[in-house]
Short mmCIF file of C-alpha atoms and ligand atoms in Angstrom, two decimals:
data_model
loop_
_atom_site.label_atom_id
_atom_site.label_comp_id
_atom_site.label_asym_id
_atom_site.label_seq_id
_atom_site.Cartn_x
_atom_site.Cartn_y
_atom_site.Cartn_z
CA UNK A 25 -41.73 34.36 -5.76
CA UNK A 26 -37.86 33.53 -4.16
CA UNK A 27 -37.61 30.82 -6.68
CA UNK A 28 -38.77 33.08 -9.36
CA UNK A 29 -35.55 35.41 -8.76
CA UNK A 30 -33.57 32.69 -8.53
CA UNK A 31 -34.19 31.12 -11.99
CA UNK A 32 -33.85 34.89 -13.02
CA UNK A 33 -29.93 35.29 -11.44
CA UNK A 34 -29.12 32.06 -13.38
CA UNK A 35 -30.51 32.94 -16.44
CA UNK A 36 -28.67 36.72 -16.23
CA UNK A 37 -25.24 34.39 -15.98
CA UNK A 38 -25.75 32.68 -19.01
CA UNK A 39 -26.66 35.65 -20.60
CA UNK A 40 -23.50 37.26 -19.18
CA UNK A 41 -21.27 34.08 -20.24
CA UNK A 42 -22.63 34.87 -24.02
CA UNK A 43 -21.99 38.31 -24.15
CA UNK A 44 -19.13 38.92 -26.52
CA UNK A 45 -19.01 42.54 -26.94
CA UNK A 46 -19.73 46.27 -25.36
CA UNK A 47 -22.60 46.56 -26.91
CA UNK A 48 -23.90 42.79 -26.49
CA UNK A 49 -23.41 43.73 -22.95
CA UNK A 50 -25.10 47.07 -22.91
CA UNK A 51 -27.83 45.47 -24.57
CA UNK A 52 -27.92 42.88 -21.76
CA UNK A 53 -28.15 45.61 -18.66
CA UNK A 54 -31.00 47.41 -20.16
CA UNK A 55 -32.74 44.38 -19.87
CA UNK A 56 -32.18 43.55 -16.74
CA UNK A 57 -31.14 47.19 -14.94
CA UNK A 58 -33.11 49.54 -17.13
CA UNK A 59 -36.41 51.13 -16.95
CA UNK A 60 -38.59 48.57 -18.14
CA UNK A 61 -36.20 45.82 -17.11
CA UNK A 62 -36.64 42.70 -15.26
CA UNK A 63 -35.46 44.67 -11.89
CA UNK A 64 -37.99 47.48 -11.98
CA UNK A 65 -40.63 44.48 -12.27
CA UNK A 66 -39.64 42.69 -9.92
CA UNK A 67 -39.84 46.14 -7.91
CA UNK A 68 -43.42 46.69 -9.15
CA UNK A 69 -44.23 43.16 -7.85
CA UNK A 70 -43.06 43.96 -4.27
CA UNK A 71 -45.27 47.08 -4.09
CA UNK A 72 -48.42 44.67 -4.66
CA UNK A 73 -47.22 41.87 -2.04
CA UNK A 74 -48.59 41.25 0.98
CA UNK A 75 -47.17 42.98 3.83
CA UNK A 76 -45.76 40.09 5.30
CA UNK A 77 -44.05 38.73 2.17
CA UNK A 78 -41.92 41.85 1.45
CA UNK A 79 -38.95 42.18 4.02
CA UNK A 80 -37.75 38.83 2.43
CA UNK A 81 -38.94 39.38 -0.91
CA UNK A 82 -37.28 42.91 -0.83
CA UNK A 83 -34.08 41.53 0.26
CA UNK A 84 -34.04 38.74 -2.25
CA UNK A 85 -34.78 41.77 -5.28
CA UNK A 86 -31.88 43.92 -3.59
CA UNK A 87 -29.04 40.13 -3.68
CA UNK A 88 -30.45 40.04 -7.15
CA UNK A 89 -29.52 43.27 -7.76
CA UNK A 90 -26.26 43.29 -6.88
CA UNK A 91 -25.36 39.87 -8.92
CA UNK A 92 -26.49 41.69 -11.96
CA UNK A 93 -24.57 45.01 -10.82
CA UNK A 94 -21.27 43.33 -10.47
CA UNK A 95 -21.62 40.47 -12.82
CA UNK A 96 -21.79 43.56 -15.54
CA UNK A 97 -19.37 45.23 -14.30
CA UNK A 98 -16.97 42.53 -13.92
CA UNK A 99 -17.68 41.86 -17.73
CA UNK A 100 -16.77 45.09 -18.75
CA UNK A 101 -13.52 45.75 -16.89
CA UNK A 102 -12.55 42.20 -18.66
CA UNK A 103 -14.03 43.32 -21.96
CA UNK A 104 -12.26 46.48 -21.98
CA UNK A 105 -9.13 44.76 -21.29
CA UNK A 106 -9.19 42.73 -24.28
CA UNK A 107 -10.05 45.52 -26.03
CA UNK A 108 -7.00 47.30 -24.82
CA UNK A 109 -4.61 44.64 -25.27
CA UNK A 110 -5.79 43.73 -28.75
CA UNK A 111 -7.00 39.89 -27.26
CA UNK A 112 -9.94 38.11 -28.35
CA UNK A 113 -13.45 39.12 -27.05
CA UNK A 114 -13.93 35.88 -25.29
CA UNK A 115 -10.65 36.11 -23.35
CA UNK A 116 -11.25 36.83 -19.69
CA UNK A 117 -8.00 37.92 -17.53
CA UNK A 118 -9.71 37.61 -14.63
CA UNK A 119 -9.39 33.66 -14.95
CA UNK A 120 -6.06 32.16 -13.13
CA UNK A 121 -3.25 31.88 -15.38
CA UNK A 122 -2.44 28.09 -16.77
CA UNK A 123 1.43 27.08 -15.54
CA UNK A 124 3.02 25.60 -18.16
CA UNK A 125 3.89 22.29 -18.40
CA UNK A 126 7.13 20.92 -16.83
CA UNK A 127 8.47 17.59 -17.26
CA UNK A 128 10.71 15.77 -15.25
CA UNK A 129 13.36 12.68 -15.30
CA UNK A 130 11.17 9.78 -15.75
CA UNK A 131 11.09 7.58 -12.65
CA UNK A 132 13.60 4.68 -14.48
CA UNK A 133 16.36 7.10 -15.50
CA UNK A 134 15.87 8.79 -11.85
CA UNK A 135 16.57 5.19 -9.75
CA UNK A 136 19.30 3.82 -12.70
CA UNK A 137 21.08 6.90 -12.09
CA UNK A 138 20.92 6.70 -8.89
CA UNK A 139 22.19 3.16 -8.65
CA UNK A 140 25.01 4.29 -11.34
CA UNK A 141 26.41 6.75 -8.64
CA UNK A 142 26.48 4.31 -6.22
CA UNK A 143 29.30 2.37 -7.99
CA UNK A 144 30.76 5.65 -8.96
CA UNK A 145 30.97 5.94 -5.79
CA UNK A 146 32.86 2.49 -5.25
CA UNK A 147 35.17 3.38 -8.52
CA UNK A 148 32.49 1.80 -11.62
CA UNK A 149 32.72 3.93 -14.29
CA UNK A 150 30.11 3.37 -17.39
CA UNK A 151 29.89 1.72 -20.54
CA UNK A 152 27.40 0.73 -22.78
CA UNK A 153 26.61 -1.69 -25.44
CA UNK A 154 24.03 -2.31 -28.47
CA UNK A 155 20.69 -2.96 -28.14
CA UNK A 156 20.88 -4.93 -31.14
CA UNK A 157 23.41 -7.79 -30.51
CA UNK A 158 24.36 -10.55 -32.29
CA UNK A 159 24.02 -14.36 -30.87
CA UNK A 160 27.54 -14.48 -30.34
CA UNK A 161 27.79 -11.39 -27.23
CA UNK A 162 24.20 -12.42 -26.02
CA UNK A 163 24.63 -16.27 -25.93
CA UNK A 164 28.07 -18.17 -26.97
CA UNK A 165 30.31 -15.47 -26.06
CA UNK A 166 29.10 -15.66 -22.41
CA UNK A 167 29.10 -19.44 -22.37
CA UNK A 168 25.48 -20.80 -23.73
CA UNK A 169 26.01 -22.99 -26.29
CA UNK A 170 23.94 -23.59 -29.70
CA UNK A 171 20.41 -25.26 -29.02
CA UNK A 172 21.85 -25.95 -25.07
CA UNK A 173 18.69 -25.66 -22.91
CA UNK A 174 19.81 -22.47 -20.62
CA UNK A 175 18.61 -20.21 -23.66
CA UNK A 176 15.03 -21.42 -22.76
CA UNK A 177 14.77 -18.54 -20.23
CA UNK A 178 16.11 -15.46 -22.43
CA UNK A 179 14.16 -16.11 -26.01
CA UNK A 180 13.60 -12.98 -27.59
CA UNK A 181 12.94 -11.19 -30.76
CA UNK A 182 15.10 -12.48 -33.84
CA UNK A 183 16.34 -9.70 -36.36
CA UNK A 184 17.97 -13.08 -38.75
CA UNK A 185 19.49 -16.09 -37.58
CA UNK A 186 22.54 -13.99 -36.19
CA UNK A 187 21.26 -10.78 -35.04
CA UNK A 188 19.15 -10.40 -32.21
CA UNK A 189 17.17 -7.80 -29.60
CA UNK A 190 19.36 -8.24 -26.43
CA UNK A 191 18.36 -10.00 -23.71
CA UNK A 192 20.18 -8.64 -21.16
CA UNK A 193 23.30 -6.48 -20.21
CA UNK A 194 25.63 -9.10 -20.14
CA UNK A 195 27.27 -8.82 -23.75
CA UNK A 196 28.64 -5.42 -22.63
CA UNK A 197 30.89 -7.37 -20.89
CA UNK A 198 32.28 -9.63 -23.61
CA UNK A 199 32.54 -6.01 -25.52
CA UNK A 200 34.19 -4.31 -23.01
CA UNK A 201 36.80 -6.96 -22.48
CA UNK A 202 37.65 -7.62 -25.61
CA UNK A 203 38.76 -3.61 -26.21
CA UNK A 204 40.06 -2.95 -23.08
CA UNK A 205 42.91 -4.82 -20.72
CA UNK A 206 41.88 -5.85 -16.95
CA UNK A 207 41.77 -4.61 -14.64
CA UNK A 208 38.10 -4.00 -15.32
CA UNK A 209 35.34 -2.26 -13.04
CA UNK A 210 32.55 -1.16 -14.91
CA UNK A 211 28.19 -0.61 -14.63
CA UNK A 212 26.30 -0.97 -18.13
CA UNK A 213 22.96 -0.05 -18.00
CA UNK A 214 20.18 -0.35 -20.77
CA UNK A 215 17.55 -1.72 -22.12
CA UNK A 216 16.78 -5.28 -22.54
CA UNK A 217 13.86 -7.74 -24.65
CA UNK A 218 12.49 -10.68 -23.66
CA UNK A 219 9.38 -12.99 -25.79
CA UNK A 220 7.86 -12.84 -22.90
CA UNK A 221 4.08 -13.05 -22.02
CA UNK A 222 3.42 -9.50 -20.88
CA UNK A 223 1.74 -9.18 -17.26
CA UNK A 224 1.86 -7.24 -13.82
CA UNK A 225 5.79 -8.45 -13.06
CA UNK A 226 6.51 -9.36 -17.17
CA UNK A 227 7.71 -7.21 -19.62
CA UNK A 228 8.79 -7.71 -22.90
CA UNK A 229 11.24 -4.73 -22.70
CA UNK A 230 12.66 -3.60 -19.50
CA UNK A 231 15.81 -2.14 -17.87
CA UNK A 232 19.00 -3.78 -16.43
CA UNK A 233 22.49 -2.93 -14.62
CA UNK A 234 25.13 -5.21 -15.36
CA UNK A 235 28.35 -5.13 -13.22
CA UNK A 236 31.89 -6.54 -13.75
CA UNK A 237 35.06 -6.03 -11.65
CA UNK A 238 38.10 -8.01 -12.84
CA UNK A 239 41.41 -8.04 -11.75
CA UNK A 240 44.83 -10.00 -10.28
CA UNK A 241 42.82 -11.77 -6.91
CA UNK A 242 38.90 -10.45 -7.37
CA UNK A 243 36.87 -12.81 -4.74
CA UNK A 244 33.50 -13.94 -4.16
CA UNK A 245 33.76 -12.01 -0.52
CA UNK A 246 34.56 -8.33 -2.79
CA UNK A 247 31.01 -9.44 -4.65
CA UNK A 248 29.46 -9.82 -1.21
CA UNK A 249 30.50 -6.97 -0.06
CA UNK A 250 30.10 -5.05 -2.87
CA UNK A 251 26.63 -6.01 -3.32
CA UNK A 252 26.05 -5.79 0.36
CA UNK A 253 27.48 -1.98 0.70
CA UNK A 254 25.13 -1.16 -2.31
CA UNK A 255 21.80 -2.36 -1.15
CA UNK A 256 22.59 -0.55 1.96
CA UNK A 257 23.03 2.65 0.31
CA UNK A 258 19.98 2.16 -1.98
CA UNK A 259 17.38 0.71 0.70
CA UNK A 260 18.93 2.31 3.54
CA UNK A 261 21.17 1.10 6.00
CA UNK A 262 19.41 -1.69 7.58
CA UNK A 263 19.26 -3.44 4.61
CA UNK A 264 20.30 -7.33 4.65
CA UNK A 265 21.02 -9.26 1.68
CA UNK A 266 20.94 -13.03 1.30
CA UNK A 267 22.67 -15.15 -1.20
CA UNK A 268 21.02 -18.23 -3.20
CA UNK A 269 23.07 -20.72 -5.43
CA UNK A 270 22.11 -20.40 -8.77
CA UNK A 271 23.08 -21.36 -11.90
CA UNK A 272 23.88 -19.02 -14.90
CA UNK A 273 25.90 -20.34 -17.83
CA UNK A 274 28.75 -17.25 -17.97
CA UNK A 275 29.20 -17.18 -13.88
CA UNK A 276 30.35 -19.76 -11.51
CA UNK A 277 29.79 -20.24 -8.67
CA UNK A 278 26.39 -17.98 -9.28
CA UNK A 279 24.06 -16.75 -6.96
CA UNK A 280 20.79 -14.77 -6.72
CA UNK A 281 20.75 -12.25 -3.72
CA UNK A 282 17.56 -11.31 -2.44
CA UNK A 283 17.10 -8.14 0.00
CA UNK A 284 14.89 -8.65 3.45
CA UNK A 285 11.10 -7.34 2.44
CA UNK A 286 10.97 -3.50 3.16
CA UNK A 287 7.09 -3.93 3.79
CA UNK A 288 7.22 -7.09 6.33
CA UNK A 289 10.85 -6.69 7.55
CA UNK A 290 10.98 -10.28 7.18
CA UNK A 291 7.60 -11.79 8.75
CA UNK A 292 5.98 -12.21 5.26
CA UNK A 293 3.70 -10.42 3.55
CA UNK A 294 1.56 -9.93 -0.05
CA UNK A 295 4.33 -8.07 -1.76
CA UNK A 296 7.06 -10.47 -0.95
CA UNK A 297 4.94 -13.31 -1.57
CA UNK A 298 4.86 -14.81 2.36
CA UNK A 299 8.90 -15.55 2.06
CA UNK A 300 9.88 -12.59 3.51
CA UNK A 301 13.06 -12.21 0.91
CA UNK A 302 12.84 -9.59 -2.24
CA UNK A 303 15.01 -11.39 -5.04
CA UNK A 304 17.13 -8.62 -6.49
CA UNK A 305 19.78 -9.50 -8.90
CA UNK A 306 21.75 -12.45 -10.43
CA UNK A 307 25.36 -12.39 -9.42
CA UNK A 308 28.32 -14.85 -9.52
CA UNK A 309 32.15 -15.28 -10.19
CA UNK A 310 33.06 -14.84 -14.14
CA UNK A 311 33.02 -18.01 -15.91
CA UNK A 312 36.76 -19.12 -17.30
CA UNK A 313 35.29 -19.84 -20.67
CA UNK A 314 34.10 -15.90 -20.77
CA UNK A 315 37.60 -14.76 -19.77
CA UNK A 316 39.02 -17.45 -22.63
CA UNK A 317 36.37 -16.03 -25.59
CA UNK A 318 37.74 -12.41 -24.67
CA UNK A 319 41.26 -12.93 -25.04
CA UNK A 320 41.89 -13.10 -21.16
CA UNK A 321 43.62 -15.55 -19.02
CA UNK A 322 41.52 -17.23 -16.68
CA UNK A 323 44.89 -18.02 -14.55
CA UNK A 324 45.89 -14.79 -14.23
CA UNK A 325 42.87 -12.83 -13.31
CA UNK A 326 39.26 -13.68 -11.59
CA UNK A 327 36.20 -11.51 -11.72
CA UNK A 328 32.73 -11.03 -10.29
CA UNK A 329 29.85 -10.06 -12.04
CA UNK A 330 26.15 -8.88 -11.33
CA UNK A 331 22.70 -8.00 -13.20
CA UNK A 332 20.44 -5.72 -11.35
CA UNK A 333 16.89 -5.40 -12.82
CA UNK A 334 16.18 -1.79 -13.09
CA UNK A 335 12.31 -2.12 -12.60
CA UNK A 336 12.30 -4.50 -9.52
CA UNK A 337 14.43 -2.02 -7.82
CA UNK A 338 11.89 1.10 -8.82
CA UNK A 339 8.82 -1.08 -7.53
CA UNK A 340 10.26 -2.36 -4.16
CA UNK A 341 11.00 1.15 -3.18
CA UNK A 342 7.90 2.80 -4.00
CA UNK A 343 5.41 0.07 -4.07
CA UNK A 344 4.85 -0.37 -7.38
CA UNK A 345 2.49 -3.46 -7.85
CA UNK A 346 2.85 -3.39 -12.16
CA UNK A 347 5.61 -3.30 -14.31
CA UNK A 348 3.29 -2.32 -17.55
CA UNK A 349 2.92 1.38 -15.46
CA UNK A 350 6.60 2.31 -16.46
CA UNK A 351 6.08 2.37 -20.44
CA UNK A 352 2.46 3.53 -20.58
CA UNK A 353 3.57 6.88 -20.72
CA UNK A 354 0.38 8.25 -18.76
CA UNK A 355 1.37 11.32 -16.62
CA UNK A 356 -1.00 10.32 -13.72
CA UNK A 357 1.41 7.55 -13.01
CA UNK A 358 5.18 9.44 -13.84
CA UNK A 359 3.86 12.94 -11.98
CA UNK A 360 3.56 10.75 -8.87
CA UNK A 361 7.41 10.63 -8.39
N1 LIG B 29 22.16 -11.65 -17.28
C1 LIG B 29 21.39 -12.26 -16.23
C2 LIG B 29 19.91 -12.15 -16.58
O1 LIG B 29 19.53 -11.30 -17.30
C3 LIG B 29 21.62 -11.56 -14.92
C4 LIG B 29 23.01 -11.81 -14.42
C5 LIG B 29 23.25 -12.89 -13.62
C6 LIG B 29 24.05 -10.98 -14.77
C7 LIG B 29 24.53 -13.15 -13.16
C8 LIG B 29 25.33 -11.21 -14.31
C9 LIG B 29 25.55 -12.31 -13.48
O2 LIG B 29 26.37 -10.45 -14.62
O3 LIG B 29 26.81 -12.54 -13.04
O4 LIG B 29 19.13 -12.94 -16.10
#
């Protein structure tokens, strides 16, 4: 018999769900509440049970009851206020409200600008440059000649012969140079393509920071410790950089600087691959030739410059194991941060 009132109370919600309208719903209580409804048979039915049977049976007829009782009611007050407020039949104010949507800075724009007020803070200010360039500010304008073997690492996507998607930030320096006298202290960020095969750390379009401070005197110990005083303010103060010759064609001496792993602290680990370093961002003295193709003389002034990779930075801080997750667009990843 119990599982006979049970299939009953979940057949009356269904019913309920469907009802659209007063009457629909009228219609629906007779059935179950009125004379000859489902209630007064169950009620018949407990009059013939055995003795024994009916204190649970009753009680189970009596829950029943009151499902039905409030389930109708509950449907009317809601029906009633649709009526009132003119809303469709099938809305039910009872339901919790949906928030609307909010968006937010997008996790790249949040770390570049927090890495932009960092020089602020050291006296950068901000330019930018094209995303388009030609191959004179991406390549021979920052020292790599015609067909010379250095443009092996930054192939890209070709417009024409001439005109080419950017490969990195550095042409906003040859720009900025050639409009403006030193001294010089600037950040550019933006965007930046590479032909590259696409995987978990490989993007064909990602985000960079270049830096360049020239002036009367500019040494490689102000790039140290400008580089130093920033990864301490981004990773927090215990940060330690380390510096690795390198070679790029438009700095020399050049350098990579890698921070100590914020997982392993140094022992080694799976996100620093075992070394224990994080490399960070190419770096070096300006080249002479850069300073000559602007206009400026390499005698007078010196310079250092840096490239920060936007993405690395975002991932090392919050453990972000694939660079594909920035430019999917799917909310599950961006609400995270
Ligand atoms: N442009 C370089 C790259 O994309 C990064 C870089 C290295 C920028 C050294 C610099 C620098 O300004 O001095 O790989």
């Amino acid at each position: 018999m119990q599982p006979e009132i049970e299939h009953l109370a979940s057949r009356f919600r269904e019913e309920l769900a469907g009802v659209a309208d007063e009457r629909a719903l009228e219609e629906l209580r007779i059935r179950y509440l009125g004379r000859k409804g489902a209630l007064a048979g169950l009620f018949q039915d407990l009059g013939k049970a055995a003795a024994a049977e009916r204190p649970a049976m009753g009680k189970a007829i009596h829950a029943l009851e009151q499902v039905v009782a409030e389930g109708l009611a509950a449907r009317k007050t809601a029906l009633s206020a649709c009526a009132e407020e003119r809303l469709p039949a099938g809305f039910d104010p009872s339901l919790p409200g949906r928030r609307p949507w909010r968006g937010r800075r997008h996790i790249l724009s949040a770390v570049l600008e927090e890495i932009i007020d960092i020089f602020r803070g050291m006296g950068f200010s901000v330019a930018e440059g094209p995303e388009v360039e030609t191959d004179y500010y991406n390549f021979q304008a920052l020292n790599f000649p015609a067909n010379h073997p250095s443009r092996d690492s930054q192939d890209t996507f070709y417009v024409d012969d001439e005109v080419l998607l950017r490969t990195h930030t550095s042409p906003v320096q040859v720009r900025y140079m050639e409009t403006h006298p030193a001294p010089v202290r600037i950040v550019a960020p933006g965007r930046v393509y590479r032909n590259e095969a696409v995987d978990a750390s490989h993007a064909a379009e990602f985000f960079q920071l270049e830096g360049l401070y020239v002036d009367a005197g500019v040494t490689i110990g102000d790039l140290k410790t400008t580089l130093r005083q920033f990864a301490r303010e981004f990773f927090g103060p215990r940060a330690e950089l380390r510096f690795r010759p390198h070679f790029f064609p438009f700095t020399e001496p050049s350098a990579e600087a890698d921070v100590l792993c914020f997982n392993c602290g140094g022992e080694g680990c799976r996100i620093c691959g075992g070394t224990g370093w994080i490399e960070l961002l190419g770096a070096g003295m300006v080249h002479p030739n850069v300073f000559r193709a602007v206009g400026y003389d390499p005698e007078r002034v010196t310079g250092f410059a840096f490239g920060i990779g936007i993405e690395r930075m975002a991932m090392q801080r919050y453990g972000i194991e694939d660079i594909r997750l920035f430019l999917e667009n799917d909310v599950r990843f961006l609400s995270q941060f």
